[in-house]
Tab-separated table of C-alpha atoms and ligand atoms in Angstrom:
chain	number	residue	atom	x	y	z
A	584	MET	CA	2.662	-72.289	30.280
A	585	PHE	CA	0.986	-69.213	28.827
A	586	ASN	CA	-2.441	-69.794	27.341
A	587	ILE	CA	-4.480	-66.732	26.480
A	588	ASN	CA	-7.755	-68.562	27.145
A	589	ASN	CA	-6.759	-68.953	30.791
A	590	ILE	CA	-6.493	-65.224	31.332
A	591	ILE	CA	-9.332	-63.613	29.384
A	592	ARG	CA	-12.108	-62.513	31.737
A	593	SER	CA	-15.201	-64.662	31.300
A	594	ASN	CA	-17.501	-61.697	30.528
A	595	VAL	CA	-15.076	-60.587	27.803
A	596	LYS	CA	-14.872	-64.109	26.402
A	597	ALA	CA	-18.650	-64.276	26.216
A	598	MET	CA	-19.304	-60.837	24.750
A	599	LYS	CA	-19.813	-59.955	21.153
A	600	ALA	CA	-18.171	-56.768	19.884
A	601	TYR	CA	-20.356	-53.788	19.013
A	602	SER	CA	-20.531	-53.664	15.279
A	603	SER	CA	-20.332	-50.090	14.053
A	604	ALA	CA	-21.468	-48.886	10.657
A	605	ARG	CA	-17.884	-48.424	9.511
A	606	ASP	CA	-17.062	-51.969	10.643
A	607	GLU	CA	-19.810	-53.491	8.583
A	608	PHE	CA	-18.852	-51.665	5.445
A	609	GLN	CA	-15.189	-50.858	5.512
A	610	GLU	CA	-14.408	-49.803	2.004
A	611	ILE	CA	-13.963	-46.062	1.911
A	612	ASN	CA	-14.828	-45.237	-1.653
A	613	ASN	CA	-15.889	-41.847	-2.834
A	614	ASN	CA	-18.222	-43.342	-5.393
A	615	PHE	CA	-20.479	-44.829	-2.730
A	616	ILE	CA	-23.344	-43.037	-1.089
A	617	PHE	CA	-23.167	-43.542	2.672
A	618	LEU	CA	-26.573	-43.517	4.313
A	619	ASP	CA	-25.689	-46.004	7.041
A	620	ALA	CA	-24.332	-44.135	10.063
A	621	ASN	CA	-26.703	-41.205	10.607
A	622	GLU	CA	-23.870	-38.798	9.864
A	623	ASN	CA	-24.411	-35.302	8.525
A	624	PRO	CA	-24.003	-35.607	4.726
A	625	PHE	CA	-22.458	-32.146	4.204
A	626	ASP	CA	-18.708	-32.467	3.740
A	627	ASN	CA	-16.595	-30.372	6.101
A	628	GLY	CA	-13.691	-32.825	6.214
A	629	LEU	CA	-14.814	-34.318	9.528
A	630	ASN	CA	-18.496	-35.193	9.048
A	631	ARG	CA	-17.780	-38.930	8.678
A	632	TYR	CA	-16.865	-41.344	11.461
A	633	PRO	CA	-13.153	-42.243	11.409
A	634	ASP	CA	-11.795	-45.666	10.432
A	635	PRO	CA	-12.305	-47.777	13.598
A	636	LEU	CA	-9.209	-49.850	12.811
A	637	GLN	CA	-7.033	-46.892	11.706
A	638	ARG	CA	-5.641	-48.930	8.815
A	639	ASN	CA	-3.655	-46.093	7.194
A	640	VAL	CA	-1.849	-45.208	10.409
A	641	LYS	CA	-1.116	-48.869	11.184
A	642	ALA	CA	0.236	-49.457	7.671
A	643	VAL	CA	2.831	-46.710	8.130
A	644	LEU	CA	3.693	-47.824	11.671
A	645	SER	CA	4.029	-51.384	10.444
A	646	GLN	CA	6.601	-50.332	7.857
A	647	LEU	CA	8.454	-48.048	10.213
A	648	LYS	CA	8.695	-50.660	12.980
A	649	ASN	CA	8.906	-53.715	10.734
A	650	PHE	CA	5.993	-55.298	12.600
A	651	PRO	CA	2.725	-56.823	11.290
A	652	ALA	CA	-0.091	-54.259	11.055
A	653	ASP	CA	-2.691	-56.716	12.350
A	654	GLN	CA	-0.735	-57.072	15.592
A	655	ILE	CA	-1.063	-53.369	16.440
A	656	LEU	CA	-3.707	-51.715	18.611
A	657	LEU	CA	-3.988	-47.931	18.872
A	658	GLY	CA	-5.426	-46.087	21.838
A	659	ASN	CA	-6.272	-42.597	23.038
A	660	GLY	CA	-2.801	-42.324	24.561
A	661	SER	CA	-1.002	-45.196	26.276
A	662	ASP	CA	-3.457	-44.625	29.106
A	663	GLU	CA	-6.289	-46.123	27.068
A	664	VAL	CA	-4.413	-49.213	25.876
A	665	LEU	CA	-3.243	-49.834	29.454
A	666	ASP	CA	-6.838	-49.550	30.684
A	667	LEU	CA	-8.000	-51.961	27.974
A	668	ILE	CA	-5.585	-54.691	29.060
A	669	PHE	CA	-6.792	-54.373	32.660
A	670	ARG	CA	-10.386	-54.679	31.498
A	671	ALA	CA	-9.695	-57.629	29.196
A	672	PHE	CA	-7.565	-59.763	31.486
A	673	CYS	CA	-8.024	-58.791	35.166
A	674	GLU	CA	-11.062	-59.803	37.209
A	675	PRO	CA	-12.043	-56.981	39.617
A	676	ASN	CA	-11.739	-57.727	43.344
A	677	GLN	CA	-9.927	-60.975	42.584
A	678	ASP	CA	-6.822	-60.566	40.436
A	679	ASN	CA	-3.569	-58.724	41.032
A	680	VAL	CA	-0.749	-57.209	38.976
A	681	ILE	CA	2.894	-56.589	39.841
A	682	SER	CA	4.951	-53.557	38.884
A	683	ILE	CA	8.483	-52.481	39.556
A	684	SER	CA	8.707	-49.425	41.800
A	685	PRO	CA	9.404	-46.580	41.403
A	686	SER	CA	7.769	-46.477	37.997
A	687	TYR	CA	5.048	-44.785	35.965
A	688	GLY	CA	2.124	-43.777	38.176
A	689	MET	CA	-0.652	-44.692	35.739
A	690	TYR	CA	-0.286	-48.454	36.319
A	691	ASN	CA	-1.317	-47.996	39.935
A	692	VAL	CA	-4.127	-45.562	39.062
A	693	LEU	CA	-5.569	-47.981	36.501
A	694	ALA	CA	-5.253	-50.933	38.890
A	695	ASN	CA	-7.219	-48.958	41.497
A	696	LEU	CA	-9.814	-47.886	38.956
A	697	ASN	CA	-10.352	-51.493	37.875
A	698	ALA	CA	-10.376	-52.839	41.465
A	699	ILE	CA	-7.202	-54.850	40.900
A	700	GLU	CA	-4.631	-55.322	43.650
A	701	TYR	CA	-1.352	-53.574	42.814
A	702	ARG	CA	1.800	-55.243	44.128
A	703	LYS	CA	5.010	-53.215	44.078
A	704	SER	CA	8.408	-54.794	43.752
A	705	LEU	CA	11.162	-52.340	44.675
A	706	LEU	CA	14.056	-51.934	42.292
A	707	ASN	CA	17.528	-52.583	43.674
A	708	GLU	CA	18.633	-49.327	45.245
A	709	SER	CA	22.186	-49.615	43.903
A	710	ASP	CA	21.427	-49.784	40.182
A	711	PHE	CA	17.628	-49.351	39.794
A	712	GLN	CA	17.377	-52.799	38.192
A	713	PRO	CA	14.520	-55.168	39.106
A	714	ASN	CA	14.808	-57.722	41.886
A	715	VAL	CA	13.629	-60.711	39.863
A	716	LYS	CA	13.528	-63.045	42.845
A	717	ASP	CA	11.253	-60.650	44.714
A	718	ILE	CA	8.969	-60.343	41.677
A	719	PHE	CA	8.586	-64.126	41.513
A	720	ASN	CA	7.910	-64.256	45.256
A	721	LYS	CA	4.997	-61.862	44.741
A	722	ILE	CA	3.344	-63.975	42.011
A	723	ASP	CA	0.356	-66.126	42.949
A	724	ASP	CA	-2.487	-67.846	41.044
A	725	ASN	CA	-4.298	-64.519	40.602
A	726	THR	CA	-1.349	-62.568	39.197
A	727	LYS	CA	-2.289	-61.662	35.636
A	728	MET	CA	0.229	-59.031	34.547
A	729	ILE	CA	3.721	-57.752	35.333
A	730	PHE	CA	4.591	-54.177	34.342
A	731	LEU	CA	8.143	-53.316	33.339
A	732	CYS	CA	8.879	-49.822	32.108
A	733	SER	CA	12.087	-49.617	30.071
A	734	PRO	CA	13.685	-47.104	29.955
A	735	ASN	CA	11.992	-46.644	33.303
A	736	ASN	CA	10.259	-43.458	34.399
A	737	PRO	CA	11.393	-41.764	36.680
A	738	THR	CA	14.762	-43.511	37.026
A	739	GLY	CA	15.725	-43.192	33.357
A	740	GLU	CA	17.594	-46.425	32.774
A	741	ILE	CA	16.836	-49.310	30.464
A	742	ILE	CA	16.085	-52.616	32.222
A	743	LYS	CA	18.739	-55.211	31.470
A	744	LYS	CA	17.740	-57.772	28.881
A	745	GLU	CA	18.626	-60.765	31.045
A	746	TYR	CA	16.131	-59.716	33.762
A	747	ILE	CA	13.283	-59.149	31.327
A	748	LEU	CA	13.977	-62.489	29.636
A	749	GLU	CA	13.913	-64.332	32.934
A	750	ILE	CA	10.510	-62.841	33.740
A	751	VAL	CA	8.980	-63.335	30.280
A	752	GLN	CA	10.168	-66.939	30.079
A	753	ASN	CA	9.030	-68.013	33.540
A	754	PHE	CA	5.745	-66.166	34.132
A	755	ASP	CA	2.579	-67.619	32.609
A	756	GLY	CA	0.657	-64.330	32.645
A	757	LEU	CA	1.246	-61.208	30.564
A	758	VAL	CA	4.446	-59.172	30.694
A	759	ILE	CA	3.942	-55.562	29.633
A	760	ILE	CA	7.018	-53.608	28.606
A	761	ASP	CA	6.317	-49.888	28.446
A	762	GLU	CA	8.750	-48.424	25.914
A	763	ALA	CA	7.548	-44.813	25.961
A	764	TYR	CA	11.192	-43.663	25.869
A	765	ILE	CA	12.738	-46.362	23.687
A	766	ASP	CA	13.442	-43.974	20.793
A	767	PHE	CA	15.940	-42.114	22.991
A	768	SER	CA	17.829	-45.285	23.857
A	769	ASP	CA	20.633	-47.133	22.091
A	770	GLU	CA	19.127	-50.409	23.251
A	771	LYS	CA	16.856	-52.434	21.012
A	772	SER	CA	13.108	-52.549	21.406
A	773	TRP	CA	11.428	-55.792	22.538
A	774	LEU	CA	9.116	-55.657	19.523
A	775	GLU	CA	10.902	-58.360	17.586
A	776	GLU	CA	10.681	-60.753	20.546
A	777	ILE	CA	6.882	-60.771	20.428
A	778	LYS	CA	6.956	-63.559	17.855
A	779	ASN	CA	8.930	-65.695	20.317
A	780	TYR	CA	6.874	-64.908	23.438
A	781	PRO	CA	3.060	-64.944	23.146
A	782	ASN	CA	2.753	-63.421	26.649
A	783	LEU	CA	4.702	-60.299	25.738
A	784	ILE	CA	3.025	-56.916	25.186
A	785	VAL	CA	5.043	-53.851	24.147
A	786	ILE	CA	3.610	-50.357	24.550
A	787	GLN	CA	4.927	-47.273	22.808
A	788	THR	CA	3.535	-43.775	22.274
A	789	LEU	CA	3.739	-40.778	19.969
A	790	SER	CA	3.840	-38.504	23.046
A	791	LYS	CA	7.604	-38.309	23.572
A	792	ALA	CA	10.161	-38.693	20.747
A	793	PHE	CA	7.482	-38.162	18.094
A	794	GLY	CA	6.476	-34.865	19.650
A	795	LEU	CA	2.726	-35.487	19.569
A	796	ALA	CA	1.583	-35.579	23.197
A	797	GLY	CA	-1.315	-33.350	22.157
A	798	ILE	CA	-2.957	-35.784	19.744
A	799	ARG	CA	-3.074	-38.686	22.264
A	800	LEU	CA	-1.879	-41.740	20.386
A	801	GLY	CA	-0.670	-44.797	22.263
A	802	ILE	CA	0.450	-47.984	20.512
A	803	LEU	CA	0.240	-51.574	21.740
A	804	TYR	CA	2.085	-54.382	19.962
A	805	ALA	CA	1.284	-58.021	20.761
A	806	SER	CA	0.264	-61.391	19.336
A	807	ALA	CA	-2.705	-61.484	16.953
A	808	GLU	CA	-4.698	-63.337	19.655
A	809	ILE	CA	-4.208	-60.579	22.221
A	810	ILE	CA	-4.995	-57.878	19.654
A	811	ALA	CA	-8.232	-59.660	18.704
A	812	VAL	CA	-9.435	-59.612	22.327
A	813	LEU	CA	-8.593	-55.927	22.730
A	814	ASN	CA	-10.200	-54.961	19.424
A	815	LYS	CA	-13.376	-56.630	20.610
A	816	ILE	CA	-13.673	-54.450	23.715
A	817	LYS	CA	-12.241	-51.105	22.574
A	818	PRO	CA	-14.594	-48.193	21.904
A	819	PRO	CA	-15.208	-48.385	18.131
A	820	TYR	CA	-14.056	-44.872	17.252
A	821	ASN	CA	-11.389	-44.384	19.941
A	822	ILE	CA	-8.926	-42.648	17.610
A	823	ASN	CA	-10.476	-39.529	16.117
A	824	GLN	CA	-10.003	-38.395	12.538
A	825	LEU	CA	-7.791	-35.392	13.364
A	826	THR	CA	-5.427	-37.617	15.364
A	827	GLN	CA	-5.218	-40.167	12.559
A	828	GLU	CA	-4.468	-37.478	9.970
A	829	LYS	CA	-1.819	-35.748	12.079
A	830	ALA	CA	-0.162	-39.046	13.035
A	831	LEU	CA	0.078	-40.051	9.369
A	832	LYS	CA	1.643	-36.749	8.470
A	833	ILE	CA	4.303	-36.895	11.185
A	834	LEU	CA	5.066	-40.607	10.720
A	835	ASN	CA	5.678	-39.984	7.031
A	836	ASP	CA	8.317	-37.424	7.967
A	837	TYR	CA	10.454	-39.723	10.093
A	838	ASP	CA	13.736	-37.975	9.226
A	839	LYS	CA	12.512	-34.910	11.053
A	840	ILE	CA	11.732	-37.021	14.132
A	841	LYS	CA	15.177	-38.577	14.056
A	842	PHE	CA	16.754	-35.138	13.823
A	843	SER	CA	14.823	-33.791	16.805
A	844	THR	CA	15.653	-36.920	18.825
A	845	LYS	CA	19.334	-36.401	18.086
A	846	THR	CA	19.105	-32.754	19.110
A	847	ILE	CA	17.448	-33.719	22.395
A	848	LEU	CA	20.143	-36.324	23.083
A	849	ASN	CA	22.884	-33.750	22.420
A	850	GLN	CA	21.185	-31.406	24.843
A	851	LYS	CA	20.942	-34.195	27.412
A	852	GLN	CA	24.694	-34.613	27.171
A	853	TYR	CA	25.143	-30.857	27.672
A	854	LEU	CA	22.905	-30.937	30.749
A	855	GLU	CA	24.592	-34.008	32.234
A	856	ARG	CA	27.964	-32.299	31.969
A	857	ALA	CA	26.747	-28.931	33.221
A	858	LEU	CA	24.963	-30.457	36.233
A	859	GLN	CA	28.211	-32.013	37.455
A	860	LYS	CA	29.597	-28.711	38.669
A	861	PHE	CA	26.981	-28.078	41.356
A	862	SER	CA	27.776	-29.222	44.871
A	863	PHE	CA	24.091	-29.320	45.894
A	864	ILE	CA	23.613	-32.082	43.305
A	865	LYS	CA	24.660	-35.299	44.989
A	866	LYS	CA	24.030	-37.724	42.178
A	867	ILE	CA	23.188	-37.697	38.464
A	868	TYR	CA	21.592	-40.990	37.470
A	869	PRO	CA	22.415	-42.455	34.049
A	870	SER	CA	19.550	-41.958	31.590
A	871	ASP	CA	18.443	-43.749	28.423
A	872	ALA	CA	15.502	-41.345	28.088
A	873	ASN	CA	14.833	-37.632	27.454
A	874	PHE	CA	15.002	-36.736	31.134
A	875	ILE	CA	17.569	-36.829	33.901
A	876	LEU	CA	16.988	-37.854	37.503
A	877	ILE	CA	19.208	-36.125	40.033
A	878	LYS	CA	19.543	-36.413	43.789
A	879	VAL	CA	20.018	-33.097	45.573
A	880	ASP	CA	20.456	-31.801	49.112
A	881	ASN	CA	16.818	-30.714	49.491
A	882	ALA	CA	14.503	-31.586	46.605
A	883	THR	CA	11.444	-29.656	47.747
A	884	GLY	CA	13.486	-26.554	48.535
A	885	ARG	CA	15.289	-26.590	45.174
A	886	TYR	CA	12.044	-27.321	43.357
A	887	ASN	CA	10.325	-24.317	44.954
A	888	GLU	CA	13.297	-22.042	44.269
A	889	LEU	CA	13.107	-22.934	40.576
A	890	ILE	CA	9.342	-22.338	40.461
A	891	LYS	CA	9.950	-18.812	41.751
A	892	LYS	CA	12.246	-18.319	38.758
A	893	GLY	CA	9.577	-19.620	36.391
A	894	ILE	CA	11.096	-23.044	35.739
A	895	VAL	CA	9.044	-26.164	36.457
A	896	ILE	CA	10.703	-29.534	36.924
A	897	ARG	CA	9.305	-32.633	38.662
A	898	ASN	CA	9.788	-33.297	42.351
A	899	ARG	CA	9.986	-37.087	42.798
A	900	THR	CA	11.008	-37.064	46.457
A	901	ASN	CA	7.926	-39.042	47.515
A	902	ASP	CA	8.555	-41.916	45.073
A	903	ASP	CA	10.075	-45.153	46.380
A	904	LEU	CA	13.908	-44.933	46.520
A	905	CYS	CA	13.774	-41.336	45.222
A	906	GLU	CA	14.225	-39.294	48.379
A	907	ASN	CA	15.410	-35.801	47.411
A	908	CYS	CA	15.252	-36.640	43.721
A	909	LEU	CA	14.227	-34.258	40.964
A	910	ARG	CA	13.384	-35.218	37.399
A	911	ILE	CA	14.410	-32.786	34.675
A	912	THR	CA	13.033	-33.055	31.142
A	913	VAL	CA	15.556	-32.110	28.461
A	914	GLY	CA	14.320	-28.922	26.806
A	915	THR	CA	15.591	-26.727	24.006
A	916	LYS	CA	19.129	-25.325	24.142
A	917	GLU	CA	17.803	-21.986	25.421
A	918	GLU	CA	15.630	-23.628	28.086
A	919	ASN	CA	18.434	-25.846	29.324
A	920	GLU	CA	20.848	-22.922	29.501
A	921	LYS	CA	18.335	-20.923	31.533
A	922	LEU	CA	17.990	-23.833	33.949
A	923	ILE	CA	21.747	-24.038	34.399
A	924	SER	CA	22.087	-20.292	34.891
A	925	GLN	CA	19.379	-20.428	37.586
A	926	PHE	CA	21.267	-23.242	39.298
A	927	LEU	CA	24.371	-21.012	39.183
A	928	SER	CA	22.491	-18.316	41.121
A	929	PHE	CA	21.549	-20.721	43.957
B	1929	PLP	C1	4.902	-40.363	29.103
B	1929	PLP	C2	4.695	-41.812	29.333
B	1929	PLP	C3	3.733	-42.518	28.606
B	1929	PLP	C4	2.895	-41.835	27.584
B	1929	PLP	O1	1.567	-41.853	27.877
B	1929	PLP	P1	0.562	-41.304	26.758
B	1929	PLP	O2	-0.770	-41.577	27.392
B	1929	PLP	O3	0.800	-42.140	25.539
B	1929	PLP	O4	0.857	-39.877	26.535
B	1929	PLP	C5	3.603	-43.874	28.821
B	1929	PLP	N1	4.388	-44.517	29.703
B	1929	PLP	C6	5.326	-43.864	30.401
B	1929	PLP	C7	6.198	-44.615	31.329
B	1929	PLP	C8	5.501	-42.503	30.248
B	1929	PLP	O5	6.423	-41.869	30.985
């Protein structure tokens, strides 16, 4: 069964982490004189290196998510934490990973960048749920990770619990569940299952429901053993001071986040209803996220028509199983109404 020592790359196992000045002396205390990191001594609010372990941010996240702070890793967006797991666990030109398809494009980009074979397992066309049997057929001795995005981008739906369980329980590599959109869903996060499954990694982000795509903060939750490996190889100061400060501020105002999430979900309901009256829209897929996937008569044509009117949506027609599909992000009330009134003029 799963044993982390079987999947850490040998160079990572052998390496010693870079020890930064702020690692060696962690206590931030205004009474000390810091002459250890070659910083500029003149205080402008940002002249010191940031906390490499972002302990204040993790403490708040830990409370908010009811999850141990020492089992959290933060990255410069989800992109960085995803890249770190490739680098820690996948041997270039030898290992492979499996992902459902269609799904988030970055998994494939990062596999290519790290010289890791990327194996796609198509979702079932009828319900966009994974074909578990096909996933297991694609596993071999060099399969290190399976990517499951739930709610999935671009399809929008949560992956059923029974399918994820079957994969997590029967695969002896890592299962990564990307929950970028979980805050828009009624379904529970997989966070609390991490204590039961040492091969489970959950990834979340402040880029969507938390409204902070601009600060780049991705969050990885996993066992303490996995976090220790990733902490060893991450760039020491990967989360800058401004990001840490802004994240703290927003996380401490969670009621505001909940209110904006609710507003977005109400607007999604408005859009879903309004979209039903157009005959060029052939299908509106159910969504547990803050976007809606629709199938239309001619995706590229409709997409270009909207661009001419100054409205940009996402054309997903080239994704697997998404022929003539468009992905619409839920905007403000005014934005959504403008979209619908443009559709009325088609
Ligand atoms: C938007 C999105 C993310 C967020 O990526 P960041 O780098 O954290 O902004 C992650 N996963 C999926 C599936 C997404 O759609």
